[in-house]
Amino acid sequence: MSFRSNKPHEIVERALELSRADGCVVIAGERSTANLRWARNALTTNGVTRGRSVTVVATVDGAEGTASGVVSRSAVTAEDLEPLVRAAEAAARAAGPAEDAQPLVTDVPHSPAFTEAPAETSSAVFDAFAPALGEAFATARSGGRELYGFAHHEVVSSYLGTSTGLRLRHDQPTGTLELNAKSADRSRSAWAGRATRDFSDVDPGVLDAELAERLGWAHRKIELPAGRYETLLPPTAVADLLIYQQWSSTARDAAEGRTVFSKAGGGTRVGEKLSGLPLTLRSDPHAPGLECAPFVLTGASGDDASVFDNGLPLAATDWIREGVLEHLLTTRHSAALTGLPLTPYTDNLILDGGGTRSTAEMVAASGHDGPALLLTCLWYIREVDPASLLLTGLTRDGVYLVEKGEVVGEVNNFRFNESPVDVLSRATEAGRTERTLPREWGDYFTRAAMPALRVPDFNMSSVSPGV
């Protein structure tokens, strides 16, 4: 019999009963997904899937310290559960003492819904969206445009139990919409994306109108050389840069002199002013529309997470406050090593600079003292130098020339070389913060709210033809 017929909390309890280790953490994840795909103004596929995964963390005490073993499997059956627990225990016994070993978390109140059935999505999540998408198809067809793209929605219910008595549960809905518009001759293309919890706040007609405007801008093609340009980074591009910065902001690496957040001569840059703008970069598990797990939920240890911290409550954290670096990512282990406060990773990111202008209003204020560029998005972002967090990547799906407050045409794509930390230090304006979908990291990180940023000298290091 498959455990799919059992409630997830029963799987957690049974695995804990089977454990012979000194400590045990069990995470059962129930995932359901629904999706739509379309091309050339017509739906092509749709579907719904279900899945389950189980992760067991076993800890074994020894004379030299505590070791951990982690094993994760999907499609676990009744016959597989005990072998899964034994495999985790064997992995712990075969491992050396874990550097990040800490007592398992205790004294966290139980989640009231721990014993309830998992939340699920279905094709019903698209009941209002799909007809609106059909109307967008008709509008695009009459305007000589072709729409391509997909809508994806998933709900993951995670059940966490430990041998120290924790019983926690979190339901995480995640929705993404990506829409490409192409001219009839395929010579022009534009992209827009949205992140959502339930598709009730996504209007494909609004996105199609945005894309139609961009295709109109692209009627005129202009070649520009590489160089430094006043550049408007839209929220999606800002998100991609700052998500990478956040992933790179672990306290231990900084304290050991390996990152852009390392202080010359030793220590970290916590307390240092990073931006002249009053920028606040923060995470909050309860941020409206960006809600995420309010406790640590991880199946692997690293510089940014520890399996020993599973269940640790998360609080709102300012990483940068009013331009000053306030916190770096810590586990209980790295907080003790560095002497910094305990501020674990949280699965959302918000930048607020107090601005009120929309991206369109920022465009109207651009290009009066020379040409300015308006980007659509960034992609293929890669790290060049961790010491400065220098990143390289490409622009994609539209770079537009702004002169005297108006977009006058589309220019060629570029390769850029920039550090997000330097971008924050040189930015001269932040617009209105809005929820956005990161283009590059949208498969891993969707809960972001960012403003557009004006950078007076963004480094377009080379022309990227044919992208």
Tab-separated table of C-alpha atoms in Angstrom, residues 212 215 261 334 461:
chain	number	residue	atom	x	y	z
A	212	ALA	CA	2.146	45.727	-27.420
A	215	LEU	CA	6.740	45.902	-29.689
A	261	PHE	CA	30.907	41.757	2.887
A	334	SER	CA	27.747	30.585	12.311
A	461	SER	CA	30.779	45.981	-21.130
